[in-house]
Tab-separated table of C-alpha atoms in Angstrom:
chain	number	residue	atom	x	y	z
Y	17	UNK	CA	0.012	-0.003	-0.018
Y	18	UNK	CA	2.661	2.461	1.081
Y	19	UNK	CA	4.907	1.497	-1.783
Y	20	UNK	CA	2.067	2.050	-4.170
Y	21	UNK	CA	1.273	5.453	-2.660
Y	22	UNK	CA	4.843	6.506	-2.799
Y	23	UNK	CA	5.132	5.421	-6.396
Y	24	UNK	CA	1.967	7.279	-7.208
Y	25	UNK	CA	3.090	10.397	-5.460
Y	26	UNK	CA	6.438	10.550	-7.176
Y	27	UNK	CA	6.256	13.487	-9.579
Y	28	UNK	CA	7.364	11.811	-12.859
Y	29	UNK	CA	4.924	8.930	-12.353
Y	30	UNK	CA	2.074	11.290	-11.474
Y	31	UNK	CA	2.917	13.470	-14.465
Y	32	UNK	CA	2.592	10.556	-16.844
Y	33	UNK	CA	-0.494	9.050	-15.188
Y	34	UNK	CA	-2.281	12.414	-15.017
Y	35	UNK	CA	-1.508	12.994	-18.684
Y	36	UNK	CA	-3.149	9.731	-19.640
Y	37	UNK	CA	-6.134	10.139	-17.333
Y	38	UNK	CA	-7.038	13.762	-17.879
Y	39	UNK	CA	-8.387	13.501	-21.467
Y	40	UNK	CA	-10.474	10.430	-20.617
Y	41	UNK	CA	-12.000	12.129	-17.598
Y	42	UNK	CA	-12.554	15.244	-19.699
Y	43	UNK	CA	-14.473	13.371	-22.365
Y	44	UNK	CA	-16.640	11.520	-19.838
Y	45	UNK	CA	-17.304	14.815	-18.149
Y	46	UNK	CA	-18.413	16.422	-21.417
Y	47	UNK	CA	-20.705	13.473	-22.185
Y	48	UNK	CA	-22.355	13.554	-18.778
Y	49	UNK	CA	-22.671	17.322	-18.903
Y	50	UNK	CA	-24.394	17.159	-22.327
Y	51	UNK	CA	-26.762	14.519	-20.969
Y	52	UNK	CA	-27.430	16.471	-17.789
Y	53	UNK	CA	-28.032	19.745	-19.662
Y	54	UNK	CA	-30.345	18.058	-22.169
Y	55	UNK	CA	-32.233	16.382	-19.325
Y	56	UNK	CA	-32.391	19.515	-17.290
Y	57	UNK	CA	-33.136	22.171	-19.953
Y	58	UNK	CA	-35.277	20.134	-22.413
Y	59	UNK	CA	-36.707	16.976	-20.879
Y	60	UNK	CA	-37.553	18.046	-17.308
Y	61	UNK	CA	-40.927	19.823	-17.001
Y	62	UNK	CA	-41.164	23.413	-15.769
Y	63	UNK	CA	-41.682	23.798	-12.015
Y	64	UNK	CA	-45.312	24.376	-11.024
Y	65	UNK	CA	-44.357	27.390	-8.900
Y	66	UNK	CA	-41.200	28.825	-10.354
Y	67	UNK	CA	-41.827	28.123	-14.049
Y	68	UNK	CA	-38.716	27.891	-16.182
Y	69	UNK	CA	-36.379	29.937	-14.006
Y	70	UNK	CA	-35.819	27.010	-11.602
Y	71	UNK	CA	-33.643	25.433	-14.282
Y	72	UNK	CA	-30.639	27.361	-13.030
Y	73	UNK	CA	-30.372	24.819	-10.195
Y	74	UNK	CA	-28.772	22.416	-12.678
Y	75	UNK	CA	-25.747	24.723	-12.612
Y	76	UNK	CA	-26.207	26.403	-9.277
Y	77	UNK	CA	-26.621	23.464	-6.941
Y	78	UNK	CA	-23.719	21.401	-8.323
Y	79	UNK	CA	-21.380	24.401	-8.177
Y	80	UNK	CA	-22.433	25.173	-4.595
Y	81	UNK	CA	-21.697	21.517	-3.726
Y	82	UNK	CA	-18.333	21.743	-5.488
Y	83	UNK	CA	-17.394	24.932	-3.694
Y	84	UNK	CA	-17.556	23.152	-0.341
Y	85	UNK	CA	-16.203	19.847	-1.603
Y	86	UNK	CA	-13.111	21.412	-3.072
Y	87	UNK	CA	-12.373	23.319	0.142
Y	88	UNK	CA	-12.441	20.071	2.101
Y	89	UNK	CA	-10.246	18.364	-0.514
Y	90	UNK	CA	-7.849	21.311	-0.272
Y	91	UNK	CA	-7.709	21.112	3.532
Y	92	UNK	CA	-7.208	17.324	3.323
Y	93	UNK	CA	-4.346	17.731	0.851
Y	94	UNK	CA	-2.913	20.434	3.013
Y	95	UNK	CA	-2.950	18.160	6.040
Y	96	UNK	CA	-1.235	15.360	4.029
Y	97	UNK	CA	1.332	17.909	2.830
Y	98	UNK	CA	2.061	19.060	6.383
Y	99	UNK	CA	2.182	15.627	8.037
Y	100	UNK	CA	3.900	13.467	5.455
Y	101	UNK	CA	5.660	16.213	3.459
Y	102	UNK	CA	4.372	14.822	0.150
Y	103	UNK	CA	5.149	17.326	-2.545
Y	104	UNK	CA	2.221	16.229	-4.702
Y	105	UNK	CA	-0.261	16.994	-1.883
Y	106	UNK	CA	1.003	20.553	-1.751
Y	107	UNK	CA	0.442	20.868	-5.512
Y	108	UNK	CA	-3.066	19.473	-5.190
Y	109	UNK	CA	-3.966	21.812	-2.337
Y	110	UNK	CA	-2.606	24.884	-4.074
Y	111	UNK	CA	-3.989	24.143	-7.539
Y	112	UNK	CA	-7.424	23.364	-6.102
Y	113	UNK	CA	-7.865	26.861	-4.732
Y	114	UNK	CA	-8.546	28.776	-7.945
Y	115	UNK	CA	-10.917	26.035	-9.188
Y	116	UNK	CA	-12.808	26.156	-5.905
Y	117	UNK	CA	-12.937	29.909	-5.967
Y	118	UNK	CA	-14.403	29.816	-9.503
Y	119	UNK	CA	-17.117	27.373	-8.445
Y	120	UNK	CA	-17.929	29.536	-5.398
Y	121	UNK	CA	-18.143	32.584	-7.689
Y	122	UNK	CA	-20.332	30.651	-10.118
Y	123	UNK	CA	-22.653	29.534	-7.302
Y	124	UNK	CA	-22.939	33.143	-6.131
Y	125	UNK	CA	-23.611	34.509	-9.576
Y	126	UNK	CA	-26.125	31.900	-10.601
Y	127	UNK	CA	-27.827	32.263	-7.189
Y	128	UNK	CA	-28.227	35.963	-7.547
Y	129	UNK	CA	-29.501	35.608	-11.108
Y	130	UNK	CA	-32.084	33.210	-9.771
Y	131	UNK	CA	-32.819	35.502	-6.817
Y	132	UNK	CA	-33.876	38.452	-9.012
Y	133	UNK	CA	-37.051	36.916	-10.407
Y	134	UNK	CA	-37.755	34.806	-7.330
Y	135	UNK	CA	-36.978	37.103	-4.386
Y	136	UNK	CA	-37.068	40.366	-6.317
Y	137	UNK	CA	-33.492	41.228	-5.548
Y	138	UNK	CA	-29.993	40.120	-6.615
Y	139	UNK	CA	-28.665	39.871	-3.088
Y	140	UNK	CA	-29.998	39.347	0.365
Y	141	UNK	CA	-27.921	38.902	3.495
Y	142	UNK	CA	-29.261	35.427	4.010
Y	143	UNK	CA	-27.253	32.965	6.045
Y	144	UNK	CA	-26.335	30.693	3.114
Y	145	UNK	CA	-25.426	33.487	0.763
Y	146	UNK	CA	-23.291	35.134	3.399
Y	147	UNK	CA	-21.425	31.978	4.291
Y	148	UNK	CA	-20.810	31.271	0.586
Y	149	UNK	CA	-19.397	34.787	0.280
Y	150	UNK	CA	-17.156	34.197	3.222
Y	151	UNK	CA	-16.052	30.949	1.642
Y	152	UNK	CA	-15.001	32.961	-1.422
Y	153	UNK	CA	-12.921	35.232	0.852
Y	154	UNK	CA	-11.259	32.169	2.404
Y	155	UNK	CA	-10.387	30.940	-1.053
Y	156	UNK	CA	-8.939	34.347	-1.886
Y	157	UNK	CA	-6.950	34.208	1.325
Y	158	UNK	CA	-5.369	30.888	0.386
Y	159	UNK	CA	-4.566	32.038	-3.154
Y	160	UNK	CA	-3.190	35.402	-1.870
Y	161	UNK	CA	-0.977	33.741	0.696
Y	162	UNK	CA	0.336	31.294	-1.862
Y	163	UNK	CA	1.086	34.044	-4.328
Y	164	UNK	CA	2.821	36.245	-1.721
Y	165	UNK	CA	5.447	33.684	-0.529
Y	166	UNK	CA	8.495	33.374	-2.781
Y	167	UNK	CA	9.614	29.900	-1.812
Y	168	UNK	CA	7.292	27.459	-3.585
Y	169	UNK	CA	7.462	24.731	-1.007
Y	170	UNK	CA	6.905	27.063	1.956
Y	171	UNK	CA	4.081	28.741	-0.007
Y	172	UNK	CA	2.407	25.372	-0.566
Y	173	UNK	CA	2.631	24.342	3.091
Y	174	UNK	CA	1.449	27.754	4.312
Y	175	UNK	CA	-1.525	27.661	1.991
Y	176	UNK	CA	-2.327	24.141	3.171
Y	177	UNK	CA	-2.185	25.199	6.787
Y	178	UNK	CA	-4.464	28.140	6.112
Y	179	UNK	CA	-6.923	25.791	4.375
Y	180	UNK	CA	-6.996	23.563	7.509
Y	181	UNK	CA	-7.592	26.623	9.729
Y	182	UNK	CA	-10.411	27.614	7.344
Y	183	UNK	CA	-12.030	24.190	7.385
Y	184	UNK	CA	-12.208	24.275	11.195
Y	185	UNK	CA	-13.724	27.754	10.964
Y	186	UNK	CA	-16.268	27.158	8.179
Y	187	UNK	CA	-18.867	25.397	10.428
Y	188	UNK	CA	-18.374	28.050	13.104
Y	189	UNK	CA	-18.814	30.862	10.603
Y	190	UNK	CA	-21.760	29.155	9.019
Y	191	UNK	CA	-23.668	28.716	12.282
Y	192	UNK	CA	-22.690	32.154	13.591
Y	193	UNK	CA	-24.169	33.679	10.449
Y	194	UNK	CA	-27.273	31.492	10.714
Y	195	UNK	CA	-27.872	32.441	14.322
Y	196	UNK	CA	-27.078	36.106	13.624
Y	197	UNK	CA	-29.900	35.956	11.143
Y	198	UNK	CA	-32.388	34.425	13.528
Y	199	UNK	CA	-31.231	36.486	16.500
Y	200	UNK	CA	-31.577	39.682	14.568
Y	201	UNK	CA	-34.701	39.795	12.588
Y	202	UNK	CA	-36.229	36.385	11.980
Y	203	UNK	CA	-36.271	34.768	8.523
Y	204	UNK	CA	-37.248	37.200	5.774
Y	205	UNK	CA	-36.489	34.711	3.087
Y	206	UNK	CA	-38.091	31.331	3.626
Y	207	UNK	CA	-36.000	28.612	2.254
Y	208	UNK	CA	-37.648	26.056	0.027
Y	209	UNK	CA	-38.574	23.528	2.648
Y	210	UNK	CA	-36.673	20.558	1.176
Y	211	UNK	CA	-39.194	19.878	-1.623
Y	212	UNK	CA	-39.278	16.260	-2.667
Y	213	UNK	CA	-37.712	16.648	-6.069
Y	214	UNK	CA	-39.226	14.766	-8.986
Y	215	UNK	CA	-37.168	12.075	-10.635
Y	216	UNK	CA	-37.170	13.928	-13.990
Y	217	UNK	CA	-35.349	16.786	-12.303
Y	218	UNK	CA	-33.266	14.699	-9.888
Y	219	UNK	CA	-31.574	12.616	-12.662
Y	220	UNK	CA	-30.188	15.633	-14.636
Y	221	UNK	CA	-29.171	17.249	-11.357
Y	222	UNK	CA	-27.122	14.180	-10.321
Y	223	UNK	CA	-25.670	13.911	-13.822
Y	224	UNK	CA	-24.565	17.538	-13.615
Y	225	UNK	CA	-23.147	16.989	-10.139
Y	226	UNK	CA	-21.040	14.010	-11.306
Y	227	UNK	CA	-19.908	15.900	-14.411
Y	228	UNK	CA	-18.834	18.833	-12.278
Y	229	UNK	CA	-16.816	16.508	-10.065
Y	230	UNK	CA	-15.129	15.076	-13.207
Y	231	UNK	CA	-14.553	18.605	-14.519
Y	232	UNK	CA	-12.783	19.457	-11.282
Y	233	UNK	CA	-10.672	16.313	-11.515
Y	234	UNK	CA	-9.739	17.002	-15.106
Y	235	UNK	CA	-8.762	20.623	-14.508
Y	236	UNK	CA	-7.011	19.682	-11.309
Y	237	UNK	CA	-4.922	17.009	-13.049
Y	238	UNK	CA	-3.988	19.408	-15.800
Y	239	UNK	CA	-3.122	22.202	-13.361
Y	240	UNK	CA	-1.231	19.827	-11.109
Y	241	UNK	CA	0.801	18.575	-14.107
Y	242	UNK	CA	2.001	22.088	-14.882
Y	243	UNK	CA	2.470	22.748	-11.197
Y	244	UNK	CA	4.658	19.651	-10.886
Y	245	UNK	CA	6.636	20.671	-13.933
Y	246	UNK	CA	7.199	24.138	-12.550
Y	247	UNK	CA	8.361	22.914	-9.155
Y	248	UNK	CA	10.604	20.147	-10.597
Y	249	UNK	CA	12.084	22.237	-13.391
Y	250	UNK	CA	15.570	21.501	-12.145
Y	251	UNK	CA	15.016	17.724	-11.815
Y	252	UNK	CA	16.492	15.203	-14.153
Y	253	UNK	CA	13.218	13.744	-15.401
Y	254	UNK	CA	11.976	17.148	-16.534
Y	255	UNK	CA	15.172	17.756	-18.496
Y	256	UNK	CA	14.818	14.328	-20.143
Y	257	UNK	CA	11.201	15.055	-20.977
Y	258	UNK	CA	12.166	18.363	-22.447
Y	259	UNK	CA	14.920	16.830	-24.506
Y	260	UNK	CA	12.562	14.177	-25.809
Y	261	UNK	CA	9.811	16.682	-26.811
Y	262	UNK	CA	12.392	18.896	-28.495
Y	263	UNK	CA	13.777	16.002	-30.552
Y	264	UNK	CA	10.261	14.985	-31.671
E	43	UNK	CA	6.056	27.594	32.638
E	44	UNK	CA	9.172	29.765	33.158
E	45	UNK	CA	9.471	30.150	29.416
E	46	UNK	CA	5.826	31.237	29.219
E	47	UNK	CA	6.341	33.913	31.898
E	48	UNK	CA	9.635	35.055	30.455
E	49	UNK	CA	8.205	35.520	26.921
E	50	UNK	CA	5.070	37.252	28.215
E	51	UNK	CA	7.121	39.521	30.445
E	52	UNK	CA	9.469	40.408	27.617
E	53	UNK	CA	6.660	41.255	25.200
E	54	UNK	CA	4.871	43.323	27.812
E	55	UNK	CA	8.061	45.199	28.637
E	56	UNK	CA	8.544	45.925	24.935
E	57	UNK	CA	4.977	47.207	24.701
E	58	UNK	CA	5.469	49.446	27.697
E	59	UNK	CA	8.750	50.803	26.437
E	60	UNK	CA	7.137	51.636	23.072
E	61	UNK	CA	4.258	53.330	24.665
E	62	UNK	CA	3.377	55.535	21.660
E	63	UNK	CA	3.290	52.569	19.336
E	64	UNK	CA	1.107	50.595	21.801
E	65	UNK	CA	-1.354	53.491	22.048
E	66	UNK	CA	-1.853	53.759	18.259
E	67	UNK	CA	-4.532	51.020	17.948
E	68	UNK	CA	-6.557	52.690	20.650
E	69	UNK	CA	-6.247	56.127	19.007
E	70	UNK	CA	-7.224	54.507	15.665
E	71	UNK	CA	-10.292	53.033	17.352
E	72	UNK	CA	-11.280	56.405	18.753
E	73	UNK	CA	-10.839	58.088	15.358
E	74	UNK	CA	-12.906	55.469	13.580
E	75	UNK	CA	-15.686	55.811	16.164
E	76	UNK	CA	-15.565	59.599	15.764
E	77	UNK	CA	-15.844	59.321	11.974
E	78	UNK	CA	-19.144	57.365	12.151
E	79	UNK	CA	-21.429	60.151	13.354
E	80	UNK	CA	-19.783	62.501	10.882
E	81	UNK	CA	-20.362	60.137	7.994
E	82	UNK	CA	-23.830	58.936	8.908
E	83	UNK	CA	-25.876	61.027	11.230
E	84	UNK	CA	-25.390	62.372	14.761
E	85	UNK	CA	-29.036	61.587	15.541
E	86	UNK	CA	-29.363	59.673	18.773
E	87	UNK	CA	-31.739	56.970	17.416
E	88	UNK	CA	-29.532	56.179	14.430
E	89	UNK	CA	-26.380	55.980	16.549
E	90	UNK	CA	-28.023	53.758	19.143
E	91	UNK	CA	-29.141	51.352	16.438
E	92	UNK	CA	-25.699	50.963	14.854
E	93	UNK	CA	-23.502	51.501	17.892
E	94	UNK	CA	-22.827	47.810	18.751
E	95	UNK	CA	-21.756	47.044	15.189
E	96	UNK	CA	-19.625	50.172	14.877
E	97	UNK	CA	-17.966	49.432	18.213
E	98	UNK	CA	-17.042	45.910	17.245
E	99	UNK	CA	-15.950	46.692	13.741
E	100	UNK	CA	-13.707	49.379	15.246
E	101	UNK	CA	-12.356	46.862	17.769
E	102	UNK	CA	-11.699	44.307	15.055
E	103	UNK	CA	-9.785	46.786	12.896
E	104	UNK	CA	-7.788	48.131	15.842
E	105	UNK	CA	-6.756	44.600	16.788
E	106	UNK	CA	-5.874	43.853	13.224
E	107	UNK	CA	-3.537	46.863	13.080
E	108	UNK	CA	-1.767	45.809	16.245
E	109	UNK	CA	-1.334	42.134	15.270
E	110	UNK	CA	1.879	42.618	13.280
E	111	UNK	CA	3.698	43.523	16.501
E	112	UNK	CA	3.299	39.973	17.713
E	113	UNK	CA	5.902	38.333	15.466
E	114	UNK	CA	7.127	40.815	12.864
E	115	UNK	CA	9.850	42.622	14.917
E	116	UNK	CA	10.964	39.304	16.401
E	117	UNK	CA	11.268	37.928	12.911
E	118	UNK	CA	13.235	40.943	11.751
E	119	UNK	CA	15.801	40.894	14.562
E	120	UNK	CA	16.164	37.137	14.604
E	121	UNK	CA	14.847	36.451	18.108
E	122	UNK	CA	12.051	34.428	16.572
E	123	UNK	CA	14.522	31.904	15.229
E	124	UNK	CA	15.975	31.550	18.720
E	125	UNK	CA	12.536	30.807	20.044
E	126	UNK	CA	12.045	28.187	17.369
E	127	UNK	CA	15.271	26.350	18.199
E	128	UNK	CA	14.839	26.669	21.969
E	129	UNK	CA	13.967	23.407	23.753
E	130	UNK	CA	10.753	24.954	25.054
E	131	UNK	CA	7.542	23.864	23.309
E	132	UNK	CA	6.784	26.418	20.662
E	133	UNK	CA	2.988	26.482	21.189
E	134	UNK	CA	3.554	27.534	24.770
E	135	UNK	CA	5.731	30.411	23.636
E	136	UNK	CA	3.111	31.400	21.086
E	137	UNK	CA	0.463	31.291	23.772
E	138	UNK	CA	2.577	33.590	25.929
E	139	UNK	CA	2.873	36.031	23.015
E	140	UNK	CA	-0.925	35.884	22.493
E	141	UNK	CA	-1.520	36.617	26.200
E	142	UNK	CA	0.952	39.484	26.120
E	143	UNK	CA	-0.667	40.877	22.983
E	144	UNK	CA	-4.055	40.671	24.627
E	145	UNK	CA	-2.843	42.467	27.751
E	146	UNK	CA	-1.250	45.165	25.592
E	147	UNK	CA	-4.216	45.722	23.230
E	148	UNK	CA	-7.354	43.989	24.567
E	149	UNK	CA	-7.066	45.421	28.063
E	150	UNK	CA	-6.771	49.122	26.918
E	151	UNK	CA	-9.840	48.553	24.753
E	152	UNK	CA	-11.624	47.402	27.907
E	153	UNK	CA	-10.603	50.616	29.760
E	154	UNK	CA	-11.682	52.795	26.836
E	155	UNK	CA	-14.921	50.980	26.228
E	156	UNK	CA	-17.128	53.028	28.662
E	157	UNK	CA	-15.961	56.273	26.988
E	158	UNK	CA	-16.631	54.968	23.502
E	159	UNK	CA	-20.020	53.562	24.550
E	160	UNK	CA	-20.804	57.068	25.794
E	161	UNK	CA	-19.726	58.665	22.492
E	162	UNK	CA	-21.905	56.223	20.535
E	163	UNK	CA	-24.881	56.745	22.851
E	164	UNK	CA	-25.125	53.113	24.024
E	165	UNK	CA	-27.535	52.892	26.897
E	166	UNK	CA	-25.874	52.445	30.312
E	167	UNK	CA	-27.641	49.168	30.942
E	168	UNK	CA	-25.735	47.525	28.130
E	169	UNK	CA	-22.323	48.511	29.571
E	170	UNK	CA	-21.927	45.370	31.676
E	171	UNK	CA	-22.632	43.106	28.726
E	172	UNK	CA	-20.315	45.200	26.517
E	173	UNK	CA	-17.463	44.748	28.970
E	174	UNK	CA	-18.195	41.037	29.347
E	175	UNK	CA	-18.284	40.605	25.567
E	176	UNK	CA	-14.952	42.408	25.343
E	177	UNK	CA	-13.361	40.167	28.019
E	178	UNK	CA	-14.648	37.052	26.259
E	179	UNK	CA	-14.261	38.204	22.648
E	180	UNK	CA	-10.936	39.953	22.395
E	181	UNK	CA	-8.792	36.879	23.410
E	182	UNK	CA	-10.234	35.132	20.345
E	183	UNK	CA	-9.178	38.066	18.211
E	184	UNK	CA	-5.585	37.880	19.506
E	185	UNK	CA	-5.446	34.082	19.224
E	186	UNK	CA	-6.848	33.784	15.665
E	187	UNK	CA	-4.797	36.789	14.643
E	188	UNK	CA	-1.638	35.009	15.762
E	189	UNK	CA	-2.143	32.385	13.053
E	190	UNK	CA	-2.432	35.042	10.366
E	191	UNK	CA	0.646	36.955	11.556
E	192	UNK	CA	2.621	33.722	11.834
E	193	UNK	CA	1.787	32.875	8.261
E	194	UNK	CA	2.738	36.275	6.950
E	195	UNK	CA	5.712	36.940	9.300
E	196	UNK	CA	8.268	36.503	6.566
E	197	UNK	CA	6.593	38.747	3.991
E	198	UNK	CA	7.729	42.277	3.303
E	199	UNK	CA	4.303	43.745	2.703
E	200	UNK	CA	2.052	41.377	4.555
E	201	UNK	CA	-0.346	44.000	5.899
E	202	UNK	CA	-3.122	43.842	3.279
E	203	UNK	CA	-2.816	40.102	2.973
E	204	UNK	CA	-3.085	39.793	6.783
E	205	UNK	CA	-6.462	41.515	6.753
E	206	UNK	CA	-7.664	39.218	3.970
E	207	UNK	CA	-6.586	36.142	5.961
E	208	UNK	CA	-7.785	37.235	9.349
E	209	UNK	CA	-10.949	39.257	8.953
E	210	UNK	CA	-13.158	36.448	7.620
E	211	UNK	CA	-12.128	34.363	10.601
E	212	UNK	CA	-13.247	37.189	12.911
E	213	UNK	CA	-16.809	37.037	11.701
E	214	UNK	CA	-18.158	34.780	14.474
E	215	UNK	CA	-16.795	37.097	17.188
E	216	UNK	CA	-18.277	40.149	15.447
E	217	UNK	CA	-21.656	38.411	15.062
E	218	UNK	CA	-21.987	37.218	18.602
E	219	UNK	CA	-20.442	40.183	20.371
E	220	UNK	CA	-22.415	42.827	18.418
E	221	UNK	CA	-25.576	40.844	18.891
E	222	UNK	CA	-24.921	40.492	22.639
E	223	UNK	CA	-24.581	44.255	22.978
E	224	UNK	CA	-27.621	44.973	20.811
E	225	UNK	CA	-29.682	42.560	22.892
E	226	UNK	CA	-28.525	44.153	26.115
E	227	UNK	CA	-29.239	47.639	24.765
E	228	UNK	CA	-32.755	46.472	23.881
E	229	UNK	CA	-33.288	45.070	27.377
E	230	UNK	CA	-33.058	41.460	26.272
E	231	UNK	CA	-30.912	38.670	27.894
E	232	UNK	CA	-27.530	38.274	26.285
E	233	UNK	CA	-26.267	35.242	28.157
E	234	UNK	CA	-26.439	32.906	25.106
E	235	UNK	CA	-24.190	35.096	22.994
E	236	UNK	CA	-21.741	35.510	25.927
E	237	UNK	CA	-21.560	31.753	26.403
E	238	UNK	CA	-20.817	31.288	22.723
E	239	UNK	CA	-18.073	33.995	22.889
E	240	UNK	CA	-16.622	32.062	25.844
E	241	UNK	CA	-16.661	28.853	23.914
E	242	UNK	CA	-14.936	30.505	20.946
E	243	UNK	CA	-12.295	31.928	23.323
E	244	UNK	CA	-11.652	28.491	24.839
E	245	UNK	CA	-11.475	26.828	21.430
E	246	UNK	CA	-9.200	29.424	19.891
E	247	UNK	CA	-6.856	29.693	22.865
E	248	UNK	CA	-6.279	25.919	22.819
E	249	UNK	CA	-6.070	25.319	19.057
E	250	UNK	CA	-4.651	28.632	17.687
E	251	UNK	CA	-1.186	28.298	19.401
E	252	UNK	CA	-0.702	24.911	17.734
E	253	UNK	CA	-1.624	26.239	14.322
E	254	UNK	CA	0.410	29.455	14.783
E	255	UNK	CA	3.421	27.395	15.896
E	256	UNK	CA	3.171	25.226	12.738
E	257	UNK	CA	2.825	28.405	10.694
E	258	UNK	CA	5.898	29.937	12.270
E	259	UNK	CA	7.951	26.868	11.412
E	260	UNK	CA	6.826	27.232	7.788
E	261	UNK	CA	7.497	30.986	7.701
E	262	UNK	CA	10.973	30.821	9.182
E	263	UNK	CA	12.254	27.664	7.505
């Protein structure tokens, strides 16, 4: 097991494996996304209350899920990087941050586009919206810290540590914002009380969720490949690789 | 324990010897509070409504400005490296620095609070809760801030970055503390918020030294 993990985590091996996997994952992701979009935008019936505008959930909900999922992945990779000093984990933690921030931003934008016809305003200081916004700030913090530190390895570890601190804080921030809301003024925006979603809407939603996960994996593998190359630019295997591509 | 006391004593001495520098956060706090009526409205009702929030945002920013003192100068003159290689447990040293920072910045805030409450027109009945919220809330600010400063200690211009790292983590303190003071000003019980502030203080004072120590090792290596 350990031998396998070490072999997997060795940069040249990862570089090759990621290069083979990424296109496959990308194509599967595209296929699922096409199916999910077709199911969501064409096949699924309009909602009896919200009409057509509910269809944004097929983008909004998966990206909100991804925004939290990626943060946890980032913190996990950060912990692995700090404890076992695995270079690859640093790369994964650092390269996840911009993808996660994009998904968070997408969730916020699609949410406010949906909010305009539904709630009559682009933005309300609702608990969920606020904690999603704070999550975006936390992502920016990780990215800013990583960009500010010169030494790449120290930057990776510092960003990983900050991600861990953030992941401890996210539940606290989320509940504090939720209680702030209820303590202050009582709910002005009633959440959809967990409507039992119809199968014709659930299937495309799940398809989209899986395809978003694969999209993340694809982009992460590509970004991690270039991250590994950049960090290992002095190593022998990168020179060999370079020599081979030049001779081709 | 000796190391704890020695570090705390040293940091406090440094704060006392640089009195003007130590007073700056407090003056900043006063100026921010004085700007609010000028920018919004000096009307009593308006001020009363926003006073708890203004007070705590001011306190947050003042703490933020004073955070750099915790590790930056030690990093610059090299004493931080000596602390890192000393046989004493690093989290304990960090905790000592957090305590010293709180004594140098949190305590003056506590002394100035009645005056600022007066300026903002907070009703007198909320003063006790305001002081309790300060006692329970400001240690969390110092402790969480220590992680941010430790992460940015080695950076030349870490100030803006520090605010980006630390302010989102201050949100729970802001929410509960401001809500406690608003509740007390409105004549409502504020015990729940104070308990939560106490819980946050206990959590941050136990975990933050560990995280800050790990961050220092990364920053200095």
